[in-house]
């Protein structure tokens, strides 16, 4: 009774667990459907769901049928064995010579087996194994859909002359089919052999599986099928040679083509012969022949697959490696360039040694005005101190972009002020506050990349709460419900007022006006949402109404991949303010693959193809998401567009005020740059010897030498007339620190996506970034001032060195920041500029350029504020305020006022008083000018 009770309890627990799992899965599925529908991507949801369920069902039914058929083929043998066992009973003789059947206190397990029960056991085992196996192929749905919707590349491989689409779409599909069939046969072999083994044991035999004809026939047929399938596997393995990494370059080499390929062809034939021998042996009944055939195939595979290629590599290839491998090196160069679009890079010469004149600087004023002086790391700390306003606000990241600011093309840095509920006071971290009240961030901080106040702080174009704009860029919808925050879901339009922003001694409140959430318009849906989110408090609160919405997946890195999991994404989404004052998030998406023949992989996962095929735009207020095709030539995105009709829009459909802010993505550019260090060499001999290999440069950040990162600039390319926004990076020759070339990716208008490399004459010395860093360290004036600075309770932070091309020359700019040991707010205090043999350090970029190119290079340069930088000598450049115009005085007054407010916010009362005194002097001069005029 106790055993039956335990069994019943176990079944009840199992049933309850299964029921809870099914309910949870169903609730999550339904809420996902509502969520996708709210975003108008219900067709995507249906396609993915049907594909996953359909694939699992198809594979599960196939596996179930195959398992059940094979198990049922063993049924008669099992039944006969059990019947034979029942007829046999051990006998014993007592003292009176009476013979009786030996009885045991426990029933024989063989007594419990009947044909009907055996059938149901086979059905159950087949169903369980099929269900478990089907879950392993659920993630292959996109491969299946790709196969049936594939798009031609228009390029063939050099070995098998197949279109590249075969390797992207067909070969992965056939590998999946092969894997399913091979594992199915092996599973059946193991299961059937186990049944025959148990059957033989039940007969009281010696556990010899092949002693009975039924077992021998059955397993022989399965073995023959396996070797037929193995022959097909060798055929597929031939194509995999194009992704070999064993040769001098990635892809099939001499040994692969002349040894491994031959081995696969021979093994393919031998596998078929082995299968025929196994079938013939069913009638010949010579088991040894089968063993010899299998062993022979195994030995041949070792000899041809391992020994023979090693011999060819050692005695044929290595003694004359380049001549043997030259055609395959050429294939690797050609296809690697295609895979990364390196073959489309326009190569140009860049003269070295030319010295810019004052007039050249004047003609390129837009470039000078957009040289980035602020690095995102120190600027993020400064933003945090000046503009976060409250503990619960946080700038997750500092991004860079460009805007038309009051009619000028300006490069700016900006950050969104997002909510961080973890920074709420501990007593305020209640469920109501986290889910219903503190629902969103608020506003944007924006500053130009090159403007600095007299106190070394950024000059804000957008600041404060509510947003205050000093330019034509304004924010009309500052609420940020969707972004980079990890606060989880929130519920809006409830009876609880939503906190909007701090206002004086109180707070301002708002009501959500968007419609991108899951509406809680019934008790049933409320229950399902609570189950999905695993939050029972949803059921207990009385603040939720029929108009309430649950905003889910609010982090952009959760939200967009939820819709399009088949794309890869850039590491840095960035905010954009459109002309209506709405905040959008822009995110670059990639199509990647590891199936481009002969192409060198760019990561540890073996991916060797990448395209920035999609631009994603997400509204920060209502969470709407749009996908725009940026690379119409990419066959992968064409295939995805076939699979998900209507999901992707043309880039021309993107609103113009957003399209103006698309940029060449840094992650893609870095991949291409790394590959180009090697694959700019097109001659196989030069490539083989690595005669002209380049490297990415390093720079000094802080006190450490680190790899130089690509950076955005606004400049005029040689031969062009208008300034452009582009991403650039220099290159060094291998094992040297001088600069050999620089690569640029353009981002504006019709030139978007075009890449150019400018190469320097190899006989000329062009300083590389680390050589400039060494010159900075060796400059006695600069090093003395830096040492003096470090001794006064402050830390000197060396910013990123940027190399700016202007006409046919280069200038190098590195900012220096001062950070007090008591403060976390770095201040930009010095700018180092190097050009040619000159290197100077001044409080401002304009003054440094004047030192190098003369005072005529830049007009109307304001002097540094006296007394703001104690202990450091000011430059000998005088320009009295009495010589300034009224407009210049007004501009300076506005700047000093901003400095005073910044100091007030961080509690710098002494600095605040000093700024007020300076402001008073400026206002007095303005008053005098107004009287005299």
Tab-separated table of N, CA and C in Angstrom, residues 536-649:
chain	number	residue	atom	x	y	z
A	536	UNK	N	3.052	38.058	-8.867
A	536	UNK	CA	1.701	37.909	-8.322
A	536	UNK	C	1.108	39.241	-7.888
A	537	UNK	N	1.942	40.261	-7.668
A	537	UNK	CA	1.437	41.547	-7.205
A	537	UNK	C	0.561	42.221	-8.255
A	538	UNK	N	0.723	41.827	-9.496
A	538	UNK	CA	-0.166	42.333	-10.548
A	538	UNK	C	-1.621	41.980	-10.260
A	539	UNK	N	-1.825	40.825	-9.631
A	539	UNK	CA	-3.186	40.378	-9.340
A	539	UNK	C	-3.754	41.053	-8.105
A	540	UNK	N	-2.897	41.558	-7.244
A	540	UNK	CA	-3.357	42.113	-5.977
A	540	UNK	C	-3.587	43.619	-6.024
A	541	UNK	N	-2.887	44.316	-6.935
A	541	UNK	CA	-3.008	45.764	-6.972
A	541	UNK	C	-4.369	46.186	-7.533
A	542	UNK	N	-4.885	47.285	-6.997
A	542	UNK	CA	-6.159	47.839	-7.482
A	542	UNK	C	-5.943	49.071	-8.353
A	543	UNK	N	-4.675	49.375	-8.659
A	543	UNK	CA	-4.372	50.573	-9.446
A	543	UNK	C	-4.503	50.351	-10.945
A	544	UNK	N	-4.534	49.095	-11.368
A	544	UNK	CA	-4.601	48.798	-12.799
A	544	UNK	C	-6.045	48.916	-13.287
A	545	UNK	N	-6.215	49.594	-14.431
A	545	UNK	CA	-7.531	49.766	-15.037
A	545	UNK	C	-7.546	49.113	-16.417
A	546	UNK	N	-8.690	49.172	-17.078
A	546	UNK	CA	-8.799	48.616	-18.426
A	546	UNK	C	-7.988	49.394	-19.450
A	547	UNK	N	-7.576	50.627	-19.111
A	547	UNK	CA	-6.759	51.434	-20.016
A	547	UNK	C	-5.264	51.243	-19.777
A	548	UNK	N	-4.929	50.468	-18.763
A	548	UNK	CA	-3.506	50.297	-18.417
A	548	UNK	C	-2.792	49.467	-19.478
A	549	UNK	N	-1.496	49.746	-19.621
A	549	UNK	CA	-0.641	49.008	-20.549
A	549	UNK	C	0.620	48.550	-19.824
A	550	UNK	N	1.058	47.348	-20.156
A	550	UNK	CA	2.332	46.849	-19.649
A	550	UNK	C	3.376	47.059	-20.734
A	551	UNK	N	4.397	47.856	-20.424
A	551	UNK	CA	5.488	48.105	-21.368
A	551	UNK	C	6.593	47.101	-21.073
A	552	UNK	N	6.797	46.176	-22.002
A	552	UNK	CA	7.740	45.076	-21.819
A	552	UNK	C	8.909	45.204	-22.784
A	553	UNK	N	10.004	44.486	-22.465
A	553	UNK	CA	11.201	44.492	-23.310
A	553	UNK	C	11.601	45.924	-23.660
A	554	UNK	N	11.817	46.736	-22.638
A	554	UNK	CA	12.086	48.156	-22.866
A	554	UNK	C	13.552	48.430	-23.204
A	555	UNK	N	14.428	47.523	-22.855
A	555	UNK	CA	15.829	47.687	-23.244
A	555	UNK	C	15.975	47.368	-24.729
A	556	UNK	N	16.594	48.251	-25.465
A	556	UNK	CA	16.695	48.083	-26.914
A	556	UNK	C	17.391	46.779	-27.279
A	557	UNK	N	18.323	46.315	-26.436
A	557	UNK	CA	19.054	45.095	-26.733
A	557	UNK	C	18.249	43.844	-26.409
A	558	UNK	N	17.089	44.012	-25.789
A	558	UNK	CA	16.137	42.914	-25.613
A	558	UNK	C	15.010	43.015	-26.634
A	559	UNK	N	14.573	44.236	-26.893
A	559	UNK	CA	13.368	44.463	-27.688
A	559	UNK	C	13.563	44.092	-29.164
A	560	UNK	N	14.610	44.619	-29.777
A	560	UNK	CA	14.784	44.419	-31.212
A	560	UNK	C	15.197	42.981	-31.542
A	561	UNK	N	16.150	42.364	-30.813
A	561	UNK	CA	16.439	40.953	-31.093
A	561	UNK	C	15.257	40.030	-30.828
A	562	UNK	N	14.321	40.448	-29.986
A	562	UNK	CA	13.106	39.664	-29.777
A	562	UNK	C	12.302	39.578	-31.070
A	563	UNK	N	12.292	40.662	-31.831
A	563	UNK	CA	11.565	40.697	-33.097
A	563	UNK	C	12.357	39.997	-34.193
A	564	UNK	N	13.657	40.274	-34.261
A	564	UNK	CA	14.491	39.737	-35.349
A	564	UNK	C	15.701	39.008	-34.765
A	565	UNK	N	15.520	37.799	-34.238
A	565	UNK	CA	16.640	37.070	-33.627
A	565	UNK	C	17.651	36.546	-34.641
A	566	UNK	N	17.315	36.583	-35.907
A	566	UNK	CA	18.194	36.053	-36.946
A	566	UNK	C	19.232	37.066	-37.403
A	567	UNK	N	19.172	38.300	-36.910
A	567	UNK	CA	20.166	39.322	-37.230
A	567	UNK	C	21.175	39.439	-36.087
A	568	UNK	N	22.351	39.955	-36.394
A	568	UNK	CA	23.339	40.303	-35.371
A	568	UNK	C	23.357	41.814	-35.246
A	569	UNK	N	23.799	42.301	-34.095
A	569	UNK	CA	23.639	43.728	-33.827
A	569	UNK	C	24.940	44.373	-33.365
A	570	UNK	N	25.055	45.660	-33.673
A	570	UNK	CA	26.196	46.457	-33.277
A	570	UNK	C	26.220	46.603	-31.758
A	571	UNK	N	27.372	46.905	-31.214
A	571	UNK	CA	27.504	47.035	-29.762
A	571	UNK	C	27.029	48.386	-29.243
A	572	UNK	N	26.746	49.344	-30.148
A	572	UNK	CA	26.478	50.702	-29.686
A	572	UNK	C	25.284	51.334	-30.396
A	573	UNK	N	24.065	51.138	-29.881
A	573	UNK	CA	22.943	51.944	-30.387
A	573	UNK	C	23.116	53.389	-29.946
A	574	UNK	N	22.583	54.327	-30.725
A	574	UNK	CA	22.779	55.738	-30.393
A	574	UNK	C	21.484	56.521	-30.609
A	575	UNK	N	21.252	57.556	-29.780
A	575	UNK	CA	20.016	58.331	-29.884
A	575	UNK	C	20.104	59.421	-30.949
A	576	UNK	N	18.953	59.729	-31.514
A	576	UNK	CA	18.832	60.778	-32.537
A	576	UNK	C	17.608	61.621	-32.212
A	577	UNK	N	17.736	62.926	-32.359
A	577	UNK	CA	16.609	63.841	-32.175
A	577	UNK	C	16.148	64.299	-33.549
A	578	UNK	N	14.909	63.988	-33.898
A	578	UNK	CA	14.431	64.395	-35.217
A	578	UNK	C	13.931	65.837	-35.193
A	579	UNK	N	13.469	66.306	-36.326
A	579	UNK	CA	13.085	67.713	-36.443
A	579	UNK	C	11.828	68.045	-35.642
A	580	UNK	N	11.039	67.041	-35.304
A	580	UNK	CA	9.851	67.257	-34.479
A	580	UNK	C	10.190	67.232	-32.986
A	581	UNK	N	11.458	67.011	-32.662
A	581	UNK	CA	11.863	66.978	-31.264
A	581	UNK	C	11.637	65.647	-30.590
A	582	UNK	N	11.426	64.583	-31.374
A	582	UNK	CA	11.261	63.240	-30.813
A	582	UNK	C	12.613	62.543	-30.736
A	583	UNK	N	12.762	61.697	-29.734
A	583	UNK	CA	14.008	60.957	-29.557
A	583	UNK	C	13.841	59.557	-30.144
A	584	UNK	N	14.737	59.192	-31.017
A	584	UNK	CA	14.770	57.857	-31.606
A	584	UNK	C	16.104	57.196	-31.267
A	585	UNK	N	16.064	55.875	-31.258
A	585	UNK	CA	17.293	55.101	-31.151
A	585	UNK	C	17.595	54.498	-32.509
A	586	UNK	N	18.827	54.691	-32.970
A	586	UNK	CA	19.287	54.077	-34.211
A	586	UNK	C	20.238	52.939	-33.857
A	587	UNK	N	20.084	51.809	-34.543
A	587	UNK	CA	20.911	50.643	-34.251
A	587	UNK	C	21.247	49.933	-35.551
A	588	UNK	N	22.518	49.640	-35.733
A	588	UNK	CA	22.975	48.919	-36.926
A	588	UNK	C	22.850	47.421	-36.704
A	589	UNK	N	22.293	46.745	-37.706
A	589	UNK	CA	22.138	45.286	-37.648
A	589	UNK	C	22.915	44.669	-38.802
A	590	UNK	N	23.429	43.466	-38.542
A	590	UNK	CA	24.287	42.798	-39.518
A	590	UNK	C	23.709	41.445	-39.921
A	591	UNK	N	24.001	41.053	-41.147
A	591	UNK	CA	23.832	39.662	-41.559
A	591	UNK	C	25.226	39.052	-41.584
A	592	UNK	N	25.401	37.964	-40.875
A	592	UNK	CA	26.712	37.321	-40.801
A	592	UNK	C	26.564	35.839	-41.109
A	593	UNK	N	27.672	35.226	-41.498
A	593	UNK	CA	27.674	33.799	-41.802
A	593	UNK	C	29.092	33.268	-41.659
A	594	UNK	N	29.195	31.961	-41.510
A	594	UNK	CA	30.501	31.308	-41.480
A	594	UNK	C	30.681	30.400	-42.694
A	595	UNK	N	29.929	30.683	-43.780
A	595	UNK	CA	29.885	29.779	-44.915
A	595	UNK	C	30.327	30.432	-46.218
A	596	UNK	N	31.213	31.415	-46.158
A	596	UNK	CA	31.739	31.990	-47.391
A	596	UNK	C	33.037	31.269	-47.736
A	597	UNK	N	33.086	30.538	-48.864
A	597	UNK	CA	34.265	29.728	-49.187
A	597	UNK	C	35.539	30.561	-49.251
A	598	UNK	N	36.576	30.024	-48.688
A	598	UNK	CA	37.929	30.586	-48.742
A	598	UNK	C	38.105	31.882	-47.948
A	599	UNK	N	37.047	32.435	-47.353
A	599	UNK	CA	37.166	33.713	-46.648
A	599	UNK	C	37.687	33.494	-45.233
A	600	UNK	N	38.664	34.299	-44.844
A	600	UNK	CA	39.264	34.206	-43.519
A	600	UNK	C	38.260	34.623	-42.447
A	601	UNK	N	38.067	33.843	-41.377
A	601	UNK	CA	37.130	34.225	-40.306
A	601	UNK	C	37.620	35.458	-39.550
A	602	UNK	N	36.657	36.210	-39.004
A	602	UNK	CA	37.013	37.405	-38.249
A	602	UNK	C	36.783	37.255	-36.746
A	603	UNK	N	36.260	36.105	-36.302
A	603	UNK	CA	36.062	35.900	-34.866
A	603	UNK	C	36.278	34.438	-34.522
A	604	UNK	N	36.147	34.127	-33.245
A	604	UNK	CA	36.393	32.766	-32.771
A	604	UNK	C	35.292	31.798	-33.157
A	605	UNK	N	34.131	32.322	-33.569
A	605	UNK	CA	33.034	31.451	-33.985
A	605	UNK	C	33.150	31.039	-35.450
A	606	UNK	N	34.159	31.530	-36.137
A	606	UNK	CA	34.360	31.153	-37.530
A	606	UNK	C	33.582	31.979	-38.530
A	607	UNK	N	32.933	33.065	-38.105
A	607	UNK	CA	32.184	33.897	-39.043
A	607	UNK	C	33.139	34.554	-40.040
A	608	UNK	N	32.816	34.454	-41.310
A	608	UNK	CA	33.704	35.003	-42.331
A	608	UNK	C	32.950	35.791	-43.403
A	609	UNK	N	31.785	36.278	-43.044
A	609	UNK	CA	31.006	37.128	-43.955
A	609	UNK	C	30.183	38.071	-43.095
A	610	UNK	N	30.172	39.351	-43.470
A	610	UNK	CA	29.407	40.330	-42.695
A	610	UNK	C	28.971	41.459	-43.607
A	611	UNK	N	27.724	41.887	-43.401
A	611	UNK	CA	27.184	43.041	-44.103
A	611	UNK	C	26.328	43.850	-43.123
A	612	UNK	N	26.448	45.164	-43.198
A	612	UNK	CA	25.561	46.044	-42.429
A	612	UNK	C	24.305	46.255	-43.267
A	613	UNK	N	23.440	45.247	-43.252
A	613	UNK	CA	22.315	45.213	-44.174
A	613	UNK	C	21.081	45.945	-43.674
A	614	UNK	N	21.011	46.225	-42.380
A	614	UNK	CA	19.775	46.769	-41.813
A	614	UNK	C	20.085	47.929	-40.870
A	615	UNK	N	19.278	48.976	-40.975
A	615	UNK	CA	19.276	50.065	-40.006
A	615	UNK	C	17.950	49.979	-39.248
A	616	UNK	N	18.039	49.987	-37.926
A	616	UNK	CA	16.842	49.858	-37.095
A	616	UNK	C	16.591	51.184	-36.392
A	617	UNK	N	15.354	51.630	-36.409
A	617	UNK	CA	14.963	52.860	-35.711
A	617	UNK	C	13.874	52.523	-34.698
A	618	UNK	N	14.083	52.931	-33.449
A	618	UNK	CA	13.115	52.679	-32.385
A	618	UNK	C	12.773	53.989	-31.689
A	619	UNK	N	11.488	54.270	-31.575
A	619	UNK	CA	11.032	55.473	-30.892
A	619	UNK	C	11.212	55.305	-29.384
A	620	UNK	N	11.865	56.270	-28.751
A	620	UNK	CA	12.160	56.159	-27.324
A	620	UNK	C	10.923	56.349	-26.464
A	621	UNK	N	9.841	56.897	-27.031
A	621	UNK	CA	8.628	57.144	-26.241
A	621	UNK	C	7.635	55.992	-26.367
A	622	UNK	N	7.288	55.619	-27.597
A	622	UNK	CA	6.263	54.577	-27.751
A	622	UNK	C	6.824	53.210	-28.127
A	623	UNK	N	8.130	53.113	-28.338
A	623	UNK	CA	8.745	51.813	-28.578
A	623	UNK	C	8.525	51.230	-29.954
A	624	UNK	N	7.971	51.991	-30.887
A	624	UNK	CA	7.775	51.481	-32.243
A	624	UNK	C	9.116	51.181	-32.891
A	625	UNK	N	9.154	50.108	-33.696
A	625	UNK	CA	10.409	49.642	-34.297
A	625	UNK	C	10.219	49.493	-35.802
A	626	UNK	N	11.189	50.001	-36.558
A	626	UNK	CA	11.181	49.852	-38.013
A	626	UNK	C	12.536	49.359	-38.479
A	627	UNK	N	12.499	48.426	-39.444
A	627	UNK	CA	13.711	47.865	-40.027
A	627	UNK	C	13.845	48.362	-41.462
A	628	UNK	N	15.005	48.923	-41.786
A	628	UNK	CA	15.252	49.467	-43.118
A	628	UNK	C	16.453	48.759	-43.743
A	629	UNK	N	16.291	48.347	-44.990
A	629	UNK	CA	17.374	47.651	-45.696
A	629	UNK	C	18.399	48.675	-46.167
A	630	UNK	N	19.624	48.537	-45.675
A	630	UNK	CA	20.689	49.469	-46.021
A	630	UNK	C	21.602	48.931	-47.118
A	631	UNK	N	21.634	47.615	-47.298
A	631	UNK	CA	22.475	46.998	-48.334
A	631	UNK	C	21.588	46.122	-49.212
A	632	UNK	N	21.127	46.690	-50.298
A	632	UNK	CA	20.175	45.978	-51.166
A	632	UNK	C	20.852	44.874	-51.961
A	633	UNK	N	22.181	44.815	-51.962
A	633	UNK	CA	22.893	43.795	-52.728
A	633	UNK	C	23.167	42.539	-51.904
A	634	UNK	N	22.873	42.562	-50.643
A	634	UNK	CA	23.170	41.421	-49.779
A	634	UNK	C	22.164	40.299	-50.000
A	635	UNK	N	22.596	39.129	-50.477
A	635	UNK	CA	21.653	38.022	-50.705
A	635	UNK	C	20.988	37.528	-49.423
A	636	UNK	N	21.665	37.650	-48.289
A	636	UNK	CA	21.067	37.188	-47.042
A	636	UNK	C	19.849	38.015	-46.668
A	637	UNK	N	19.960	39.325	-46.759
A	637	UNK	CA	18.815	40.157	-46.388
A	637	UNK	C	17.701	40.007	-47.421
A	638	UNK	N	18.043	39.723	-48.666
A	638	UNK	CA	17.011	39.445	-49.673
A	638	UNK	C	16.241	38.181	-49.296
A	639	UNK	N	16.971	37.187	-48.799
A	639	UNK	CA	16.317	35.944	-48.379
A	639	UNK	C	15.416	36.182	-47.174
A	640	UNK	N	15.895	36.955	-46.199
A	640	UNK	CA	15.067	37.265	-45.036
A	640	UNK	C	13.827	38.051	-45.439
A	641	UNK	N	13.972	38.926	-46.428
A	641	UNK	CA	12.822	39.701	-46.893
A	641	UNK	C	11.782	38.793	-47.543
A	642	UNK	N	12.219	37.706	-48.173
A	642	UNK	CA	11.275	36.731	-48.736
A	642	UNK	C	10.569	35.960	-47.616
A	643	UNK	N	11.326	35.618	-46.590
A	643	UNK	CA	10.752	34.844	-45.484
A	643	UNK	C	9.745	35.674	-44.705
A	644	UNK	N	10.067	36.962	-44.500
A	644	UNK	CA	9.208	37.853	-43.712
A	644	UNK	C	8.736	39.014	-44.587
A	645	UNK	N	7.822	38.770	-45.485
A	645	UNK	CA	7.368	39.840	-46.375
A	645	UNK	C	6.733	40.982	-45.592
A	646	UNK	N	7.129	42.206	-45.952
A	646	UNK	CA	6.580	43.388	-45.301
A	646	UNK	C	7.325	43.819	-44.059
A	647	UNK	N	8.263	43.010	-43.594
A	647	UNK	CA	8.985	43.369	-42.373
A	647	UNK	C	10.013	44.458	-42.635
A	648	UNK	N	10.710	44.344	-43.752
A	648	UNK	CA	11.798	45.273	-44.047
A	648	UNK	C	11.336	46.340	-45.043
A	649	UNK	N	11.725	47.562	-44.752
A	649	UNK	CA	11.393	48.682	-45.616
A	649	UNK	C	12.636	49.156	-46.349
